[in-house]
Amino acid sequence: MKSSPKILKIDKRTNKVSFKNGVWKGGKLFKLNEKYYTQSTAMTSPTKISMGLFDKDGYILEKTESKVVQGYTQDNKMVYINLLTSLENPEIFVDDKFYTKSHSSVFVNKNDLYYFKQKGESRVLYKNKTQLFAFKGHYGFVVDVSSNNIYFIAPSKHGSSLYVYKNGKVTRVLKGDDIIECKLLPNNKALITTIDATGYKYRIIKLNNT
């Protein structure tokens, strides 16, 4: 029997793993004011399905309804995709003000926004509203940033892998073709998510020198 979703917490200094129980809905995890929420969809009344941030008891956080929250800036501004205006192309808003259109999720690092736009056959990476580089393809999203090095998931020959944009050049970081998510850890390590026929796997690995 499957258990209710749990929050897995990894101490970046010791790599110690702990769990936090709750009736969590599946989705991207946020910690706001010492409380955890997940970006998800749920019934909020007998006749209404809503998307937003939900707590462990299934209650939606005020002011997040109809929003796909991407993150919060250093000065606590919400960055989100507005579902009500994003029927054709995802529209990014920052604190209820339209910012730009995007064709990927948005990675928020302090007060900087990283995302991809699709221009014909090219996938174009942006930092805020400045274009950085482009590659041929239709898939790619930023997963982390460190010292102006931008890590992102993009297609590889047999699946998807992790790359870094550094000093104007793109380098493949890992050999695996099954990588779908990554979060940087201290000492040149990373927590990666891979997928195969049995499901998702999480591993702490050493990154190649970049």
XYZ file of N, CA and C in Angstrom:
630
model
N 0.841 -1.191 0.000
C 0.000 0.000 0.000
C 0.879 1.244 0.000
N 0.548 2.208 -0.837
C 1.314 3.438 -0.896
C 0.988 4.322 0.294
N 2.024 4.978 0.819
C 1.813 5.906 1.929
C 1.538 7.297 1.375
N 1.107 8.181 2.262
C 0.900 9.570 1.858
C 2.246 10.195 1.509
N 2.254 11.161 0.581
C 3.521 11.818 0.236
C 4.189 12.442 1.449
N 5.523 12.348 1.480
C 6.309 12.923 2.565
C 7.288 13.934 1.986
N 7.714 14.861 2.820
C 8.769 15.787 2.437
C 10.104 15.175 2.839
N 10.998 15.052 1.869
C 12.338 14.548 2.117
C 13.272 15.746 2.259
N 13.981 15.812 3.356
C 14.874 16.931 3.643
C 16.306 16.430 3.753
N 17.220 17.100 3.015
C 18.631 16.732 3.049
C 19.428 17.897 3.634
N 20.177 17.624 4.682
C 21.057 18.627 5.269
C 22.251 18.816 4.331
N 22.424 20.045 3.812
C 23.485 20.289 2.830
C 24.881 20.090 3.412
N 25.038 20.244 4.706
C 26.371 20.107 5.317
C 26.728 18.656 5.579
N 25.750 17.852 6.003
C 26.038 16.480 6.416
C 25.474 15.427 5.474
N 24.604 15.838 4.538
C 23.893 14.911 3.638
C 22.934 13.988 4.393
N 22.618 14.338 5.647
C 21.679 13.542 6.431
C 20.266 13.743 5.877
N 19.533 12.631 5.754
C 18.184 12.657 5.188
C 17.155 12.507 6.302
N 16.132 13.350 6.255
C 15.029 13.236 7.215
C 13.714 13.419 6.460
N 12.609 13.065 7.113
C 11.301 13.125 6.482
C 10.335 13.932 7.345
N 9.399 14.573 6.673
C 8.349 15.308 7.372
C 7.016 14.781 6.855
N 6.175 14.307 7.756
C 4.906 13.704 7.377
C 3.796 14.737 7.239
N 2.828 14.415 6.414
C 1.667 15.266 6.193
C 0.901 14.739 4.994
N -0.327 15.155 4.835
C -1.120 14.701 3.686
C -0.825 15.645 2.520
N 0.412 15.585 2.045
C 0.862 16.504 1.003
C 0.322 16.120 -0.364
N 0.023 17.101 -1.158
C -0.325 16.866 -2.551
C 0.960 16.901 -3.370
N 1.011 16.114 -4.434
C 2.209 16.081 -5.255
C 2.416 17.412 -5.959
N 3.672 17.836 -6.080
C 3.970 19.080 -6.765
C 5.231 19.726 -6.230
N 5.640 20.820 -6.852
C 6.838 21.543 -6.437
C 6.674 22.061 -5.018
N 7.726 21.941 -4.242
C 7.687 22.268 -2.815
C 8.197 23.678 -2.551
N 7.490 24.389 -1.656
C 7.909 25.716 -1.214
C 7.877 25.754 0.313
N 8.808 26.514 0.885
C 8.799 26.760 2.323
C 8.633 28.256 2.537
N 7.505 28.646 3.112
C 7.171 30.053 3.320
C 6.838 30.276 4.788
N 7.568 31.185 5.422
C 7.329 31.482 6.840
C 7.327 30.223 7.695
N 8.347 29.375 7.436
C 8.557 28.140 8.198
C 7.439 27.113 8.002
N 6.658 27.240 6.944
C 5.577 26.305 6.654
C 5.723 25.813 5.220
N 5.452 24.513 4.999
C 5.616 23.916 3.674
C 4.309 23.932 2.889
N 4.462 24.162 1.575
C 3.346 24.131 0.631
C 3.796 23.413 -0.634
N 2.829 22.830 -1.343
C 3.139 22.262 -2.647
C 2.254 22.901 -3.712
N 2.868 23.112 -4.896
C 2.120 23.627 -6.039
C 1.312 22.471 -6.617
N -0.006 22.589 -6.585
C -0.830 21.459 -6.987
C -2.221 21.927 -7.403
N -3.074 20.933 -7.688
C -4.465 21.173 -8.064
C -5.359 20.339 -7.155
N -6.468 20.920 -6.707
C -7.359 20.183 -5.809
C -8.744 20.804 -5.819
N -9.720 20.032 -5.351
C -11.071 20.535 -5.152
C -11.063 21.492 -3.966
N -11.503 22.721 -4.180
C -11.590 23.689 -3.089
C -13.030 23.963 -2.682
N -13.976 23.363 -3.410
C -15.390 23.384 -3.060
C -16.031 22.230 -3.808
N -17.273 21.885 -3.521
C -17.916 20.759 -4.217
C -17.984 20.926 -5.730
N -17.859 22.150 -6.218
C -18.003 22.393 -7.659
C -16.787 23.081 -8.272
N -15.685 23.210 -7.528
C -14.562 24.006 -8.031
C -13.227 23.299 -7.835
N -12.442 23.264 -8.912
C -11.073 22.766 -8.854
C -10.139 23.958 -8.988
N -9.177 24.081 -8.086
C -8.272 25.230 -8.087
C -6.828 24.770 -8.150
N -5.978 25.639 -8.733
C -4.546 25.421 -8.722
C -3.892 26.519 -7.898
N -2.884 26.139 -7.117
C -2.177 27.101 -6.279
C -1.269 26.378 -5.313
N -0.907 27.026 -4.226
C -0.093 26.416 -3.183
C -0.987 25.871 -2.079
N -0.776 24.582 -1.739
C -1.604 23.915 -0.729
C -0.742 23.481 0.445
N -1.302 23.617 1.662
C -0.569 23.165 2.842
C -0.814 21.676 3.079
N -0.251 21.152 4.171
C -0.320 19.713 4.421
C -1.734 19.229 4.706
N -2.643 20.151 5.034
C -4.026 19.777 5.307
C -4.937 19.985 4.103
N -4.342 20.391 2.978
C -5.123 20.544 1.758
C -5.771 21.898 1.568
N -5.359 22.899 2.359
C -5.921 24.242 2.222
C -5.038 25.087 1.311
N -5.667 25.834 0.416
C -4.927 26.655 -0.527
C -4.472 27.953 0.138
N -3.247 28.368 -0.160
C -2.701 29.593 0.395
C -3.353 30.805 -0.258
N -3.734 31.748 0.551
C -4.382 32.951 0.048
C -3.517 33.650 -1.010
N -4.153 34.131 -2.056
C -3.534 34.884 -3.152
C -2.714 34.017 -4.110
N -2.823 32.668 -4.014
C -2.117 31.816 -4.975
C -3.068 31.080 -5.916
N -4.366 31.284 -5.777
C -5.328 30.596 -6.632
C -5.159 31.022 -8.088
N -5.239 30.043 -9.002
C -5.078 30.241 -10.450
C -3.669 30.703 -10.821
N -2.693 30.367 -9.964
C -1.301 30.728 -10.226
C -0.401 29.494 -10.120
N 0.523 29.387 -11.072
C 1.562 28.362 -10.974
C 2.800 29.077 -10.441
N 3.004 28.986 -9.156
C 4.074 29.741 -8.501
C 5.432 29.154 -8.893
N 6.333 30.039 -9.330
C 7.675 29.631 -9.729
C 8.702 29.881 -8.629
N 8.434 30.854 -7.792
C 9.360 31.163 -6.713
C 9.112 32.554 -6.174
N 9.994 32.966 -5.258
C 9.896 34.288 -4.645
C 11.254 34.973 -4.734
N 11.246 36.257 -5.082
C 12.487 36.999 -5.174
C 13.031 37.295 -3.786
N 14.245 37.839 -3.771
C 14.892 38.154 -2.504
C 14.087 39.164 -1.695
N 13.376 40.053 -2.390
C 12.538 41.020 -1.680
C 11.079 40.561 -1.599
N 10.901 39.217 -1.675
C 9.622 38.567 -1.380
C 8.510 38.862 -2.378
N 8.863 39.067 -3.641
C 7.860 39.210 -4.685
C 7.572 37.845 -5.312
N 6.289 37.531 -5.478
C 5.898 36.248 -6.044
C 6.083 36.260 -7.562
N 6.746 35.229 -8.073
C 6.908 35.037 -9.516
C 6.029 33.860 -9.904
N 5.126 34.066 -10.859
C 4.176 32.998 -11.169
C 3.684 33.084 -12.613
N 3.151 31.960 -13.074
C 2.444 31.899 -14.348
C 0.969 32.127 -14.058
N 0.383 33.083 -14.735
C -1.027 33.400 -14.546
C -1.863 32.500 -15.449
N -2.572 31.553 -14.864
C -3.365 30.608 -15.661
C -4.476 31.290 -16.442
N -4.994 32.369 -15.901
C -6.140 33.026 -16.531
C -5.767 33.725 -17.829
N -4.481 34.059 -18.010
C -4.050 34.762 -19.215
C -3.087 33.940 -20.066
N -2.905 32.652 -19.716
C -1.868 31.846 -20.364
C -2.432 30.696 -21.191
N -3.533 30.939 -21.876
C -4.151 29.882 -22.670
C -3.295 29.506 -23.871
N -2.634 30.474 -24.509
C -1.800 30.199 -25.675
C -0.316 30.121 -25.314
N 0.183 31.080 -24.576
C 1.581 31.103 -24.149
C 1.652 31.453 -22.672
N 2.521 30.756 -21.922
C 2.647 31.064 -20.501
C 3.087 32.516 -20.282
N 2.348 33.235 -19.446
C 2.674 34.619 -19.140
C 3.181 34.707 -17.702
N 4.376 35.273 -17.553
C 5.011 35.389 -16.252
C 4.655 36.730 -15.627
N 4.244 36.669 -14.371
C 3.938 37.871 -13.605
C 4.853 37.934 -12.386
N 5.202 39.141 -12.001
C 5.951 39.375 -10.762
C 5.125 40.329 -9.913
N 4.627 39.801 -8.805
C 3.757 40.592 -7.919
C 2.616 41.269 -8.686
N 1.908 40.471 -9.469
C 0.705 40.905 -10.196
C 0.983 41.865 -11.351
N 2.247 42.032 -11.718
C 2.591 42.843 -12.884
C 3.170 41.944 -13.981
N 2.631 42.070 -15.196
C 3.132 41.249 -16.305
C 4.615 41.523 -16.525
N 5.398 40.418 -16.681
C 6.840 40.545 -16.857
C 7.271 40.164 -18.269
N 6.907 38.961 -18.703
C 7.258 38.489 -20.041
C 6.527 37.177 -20.300
N 6.680 36.659 -21.506
C 6.195 35.326 -21.834
C 7.364 34.346 -21.777
N 7.069 33.112 -21.407
C 8.115 32.096 -21.284
C 7.593 30.769 -21.823
N 8.508 29.918 -22.255
C 8.130 28.585 -22.718
C 8.796 27.502 -21.863
N 9.160 27.878 -20.649
C 9.704 26.923 -19.683
C 9.327 27.408 -18.290
N 9.649 26.600 -17.303
C 9.523 27.078 -15.928
C 10.541 28.199 -15.712
N 10.353 28.964 -14.649
C 11.240 30.082 -14.325
C 12.025 29.727 -13.066
N 13.349 29.866 -13.133
C 14.170 29.657 -11.936
C 14.469 31.020 -11.329
N 14.120 31.182 -10.066
C 14.288 32.459 -9.372
C 15.497 32.358 -8.457
N 16.492 33.220 -8.690
C 17.700 33.252 -7.865
C 17.903 34.676 -7.354
N 17.629 34.881 -6.080
C 17.645 36.219 -5.484
C 16.636 37.093 -6.236
N 17.083 38.098 -6.970
C 16.146 38.923 -7.725
C 16.272 38.715 -9.232
N 16.949 37.638 -9.631
C 17.125 37.334 -11.051
C 16.220 36.185 -11.483
N 15.707 36.286 -12.702
C 14.832 35.265 -13.281
C 15.528 34.626 -14.476
N 15.532 33.291 -14.518
C 16.143 32.534 -15.613
C 15.075 31.656 -16.255
N 15.014 31.662 -17.576
C 13.977 30.898 -18.270
C 14.337 30.783 -19.751
N 13.606 29.909 -20.452
C 13.793 29.719 -21.890
C 12.572 30.215 -22.653
N 12.836 30.742 -23.841
C 11.786 31.039 -24.801
C 12.026 30.200 -26.050
N 10.943 29.846 -26.711
C 11.038 29.099 -27.959
C 10.894 30.064 -29.132
N 11.905 30.111 -29.985
C 11.866 30.944 -31.185
C 12.129 30.057 -32.393
N 11.042 29.604 -33.017
C 11.183 28.664 -34.123
C 11.775 27.360 -33.640
N 12.905 26.957 -34.217
C 13.579 25.717 -33.834
C 14.598 25.935 -32.714
N 14.707 27.161 -32.218
C 15.732 27.478 -31.223
C 15.151 27.636 -29.825
N 15.874 27.111 -28.860
C 15.569 27.281 -27.442
C 16.508 28.354 -26.917
N 15.955 29.452 -26.407
C 16.758 30.628 -26.069
C 16.713 30.868 -24.564
N 17.893 30.943 -23.959
C 17.993 31.170 -22.517
C 18.065 32.667 -22.220
N 17.292 33.080 -21.209
C 17.286 34.467 -20.764
C 17.639 34.560 -19.286
N 18.360 35.634 -18.955
C 18.505 36.063 -17.572
C 17.785 37.388 -17.478
N 16.732 37.429 -16.706
C 15.832 38.580 -16.688
C 15.342 38.812 -18.129
N 15.633 39.925 -18.730
C 15.169 40.144 -20.106
C 16.320 40.200 -21.105
N 17.482 39.654 -20.691
C 18.665 39.623 -21.545
C 18.883 38.225 -22.106
N 18.997 38.114 -23.422
C 19.246 36.833 -24.068
C 20.707 36.433 -23.863
N 20.929 35.167 -23.446
C 22.282 34.693 -23.183
C 22.820 33.792 -24.287
N 22.056 32.768 -24.674
C 22.487 31.882 -25.753
C 21.290 31.086 -26.239
N 21.471 30.356 -27.334
C 20.389 29.544 -27.902
C 20.960 28.230 -28.413
N 20.133 27.190 -28.405
C 20.505 25.921 -29.027
C 19.303 25.395 -29.801
N 19.561 24.506 -30.728
C 18.491 23.946 -31.530
C 17.756 22.886 -30.714
N 16.459 23.064 -30.542
C 15.680 22.112 -29.762
C 14.407 22.745 -29.237
N 13.603 21.918 -28.563
C 12.309 22.378 -28.056
C 12.133 22.080 -26.568
N 13.210 21.701 -25.886
C 13.092 21.294 -24.486
C 14.296 21.817 -23.721
N 14.065 22.377 -22.558
C 15.144 22.845 -21.702
C 14.601 23.743 -20.608
N 15.136 23.596 -19.397
C 14.732 24.453 -18.279
C 15.875 24.552 -17.271
N 15.969 25.697 -16.624
C 17.036 25.968 -15.657
C 16.703 25.299 -14.325
N 17.722 24.670 -13.712
C 17.505 23.976 -12.441
C 18.260 24.609 -11.275
N 19.364 25.323 -11.559
C 20.098 25.951 -10.458
C 21.115 26.943 -11.018
N 21.585 27.836 -10.147
C 22.566 28.850 -10.523
C 23.584 28.959 -9.395
N 24.863 29.032 -9.766
C 25.923 29.186 -8.772
C 27.049 30.009 -9.373
N 27.363 31.155 -8.745
C 28.454 32.019 -9.208
C 28.339 32.326 -10.704
N 27.151 32.653 -11.133
C 26.854 32.985 -12.537
C 26.948 31.795 -13.480
N 27.176 30.595 -12.946
C 27.098 29.377 -13.749
C 25.645 28.908 -13.740
N 25.069 28.721 -14.919
C 23.652 28.394 -15.026
C 23.509 26.925 -15.424
N 22.931 26.118 -14.553
C 22.742 24.688 -14.801
C 21.333 24.456 -15.341
N 21.246 23.627 -16.377
C 19.941 23.392 -16.977
C 19.840 21.976 -17.530
N 18.612 21.490 -17.600
C 18.305 20.196 -18.207
C 17.928 20.427 -19.666
N 18.481 19.619 -20.553
C 18.189 19.738 -21.983
C 18.379 18.368 -22.634
N 17.927 18.210 -23.888
C 18.020 16.904 -24.539
C 19.462 16.424 -24.722
N 19.613 15.107 -24.651
C 20.861 14.444 -25.009
C 20.518 13.397 -26.070
N 21.501 12.660 -26.526
C 21.274 11.723 -27.633
C 20.213 10.680 -27.305
N 20.193 10.214 -26.049
C 19.278 9.130 -25.678
C 18.281 9.537 -24.592
N 18.102 10.836 -24.350
C 17.160 11.260 -23.311
C 17.376 12.711 -22.945
N 17.687 12.950 -21.676
C 17.984 14.314 -21.226
C 19.105 14.253 -20.201
N 19.863 15.366 -20.129
C 21.008 15.386 -19.229
C 21.199 16.783 -18.655
N 22.244 16.935 -17.843
C 22.541 18.195 -17.167
C 23.679 18.919 -17.875
N 23.485 20.211 -18.113
C 24.478 21.053 -18.765
C 24.703 22.301 -17.914
N 25.815 23.002 -18.202
C 26.082 24.268 -17.530
C 26.496 25.309 -18.573
N 25.965 26.511 -18.418
C 26.368 27.655 -19.226
C 27.331 28.469 -18.373
N 28.594 28.543 -18.826
C 29.648 29.176 -18.030
C 30.597 29.918 -18.951
N 30.837 31.164 -18.649
C 31.773 31.986 -19.427
C 31.460 31.968 -20.917
N 30.169 32.012 -21.228
C 29.756 32.079 -22.622
C 29.765 30.756 -23.363
N 30.027 29.642 -22.658
C 30.082 28.332 -23.298
C 29.169 27.344 -22.575
N 28.674 26.347 -23.320
C 27.836 25.302 -22.745
C 28.641 24.003 -22.663
N 28.617 23.371 -21.496
C 29.332 22.120 -21.268
C 28.391 21.101 -20.650
N 28.476 19.877 -21.126
C 27.700 18.802 -20.498
C 28.372 18.419 -19.185
N 27.590 18.318 -18.119
C 28.137 18.087 -16.790
C 28.153 16.608 -16.437
N 27.103 15.870 -16.814
C 26.978 14.451 -16.467
C 26.796 13.606 -17.717
N 27.186 12.353 -17.626
C 27.093 11.447 -18.766
C 25.697 10.847 -18.919
N 24.935 10.768 -17.849
C 23.641 10.081 -17.881
C 22.642 10.717 -18.820
N 21.788 9.883 -19.427
C 20.734 10.347 -20.326
C 19.346 10.234 -19.685
N 19.315 10.050 -18.370
C 18.045 9.833 -17.667
C 17.807 10.887 -16.588
N 18.450 12.042 -16.711
C 18.409 13.067 -15.672
C 17.280 14.045 -15.962
N 16.382 14.212 -15.004
C 15.224 15.093 -15.216
C 15.154 16.245 -14.222
N 16.035 16.238 -13.198
C 16.038 17.335 -12.227
C 17.368 17.325 -11.497
N 17.759 18.484 -10.973
C 19.034 18.597 -10.262
C 18.974 19.764 -9.296
N 19.616 19.601 -8.156
C 19.774 20.685 -7.186
C 21.211 20.635 -6.671
N 21.920 21.764 -6.771
C 23.315 21.820 -6.359
C 23.456 21.708 -4.847
N 24.558 21.046 -4.435
C 24.921 20.909 -3.031
C 26.347 21.417 -2.857
N 26.779 21.654 -1.633
C 28.169 22.107 -1.426
C 29.187 21.060 -1.889
N 30.442 21.504 -2.009
C 31.574 20.633 -2.342
C 31.432 19.958 -3.702
N 30.903 20.717 -4.672
C 30.789 20.239 -6.054
C 29.957 18.967 -6.167
N 28.918 18.866 -5.346
C 28.004 17.735 -5.404
C 26.612 18.225 -5.814
N 25.751 17.273 -6.138
C 24.391 17.626 -6.537
C 23.443 16.491 -6.205
N 22.194 16.851 -5.925
C 21.122 15.873 -5.794
C 20.423 15.808 -7.140
N 20.434 14.653 -7.779
C 19.808 14.521 -9.092
C 18.622 13.570 -9.017
N 17.665 13.790 -9.903
C 16.521 12.899 -10.069
C 16.651 12.231 -11.423
N 16.578 10.903 -11.431
C 16.602 10.152 -12.678
C 15.315 9.335 -12.788
N 15.044 8.854 -13.989
C 13.829 8.070 -14.203
C 14.149 6.882 -15.099
N 13.550 5.743 -14.758
C 13.661 4.551 -15.598
C 12.340 3.793 -15.524
N 12.339 2.544 -15.965
C 11.100 1.766 -16.032
C 10.491 1.504 -14.660
N 11.298 1.603 -13.596
C 10.788 1.315 -12.251
C 10.318 2.570 -11.520
N 10.596 3.747 -12.086
C 10.146 4.975 -11.455
C 11.271 5.981 -11.250
N 11.085 6.880 -10.280
C 12.049 7.933 -10.013
C 13.089 7.461 -9.001
N 14.321 7.967 -9.166
C 15.398 7.677 -8.220
C 16.112 8.982 -7.891
N 16.539 9.112 -6.644
C 17.247 10.301 -6.180
C 18.635 9.886 -5.709
N 19.658 10.605 -6.190
C 21.027 10.262 -5.840
C 21.832 11.530 -5.597
N 22.754 11.445 -4.658
C 23.748 12.511 -4.471
C 25.005 12.084 -5.210
N 25.445 12.931 -6.140
C 26.581 12.553 -6.983
C 27.617 13.683 -6.991
N 28.819 13.327 -7.428
C 29.886 14.287 -7.612
C 29.807 14.811 -9.035
N 29.829 16.128 -9.201
C 29.769 16.714 -10.535
C 31.132 16.642 -11.210
N 31.118 16.505 -12.529
C 32.367 16.613 -13.279
C 32.890 18.028 -13.139
N 34.186 18.200 -13.258
C 34.774 19.538 -13.144
C 34.216 20.452 -14.214
N 33.671 21.613 -13.793
C 33.097 22.566 -14.736
C 33.748 23.926 -14.557
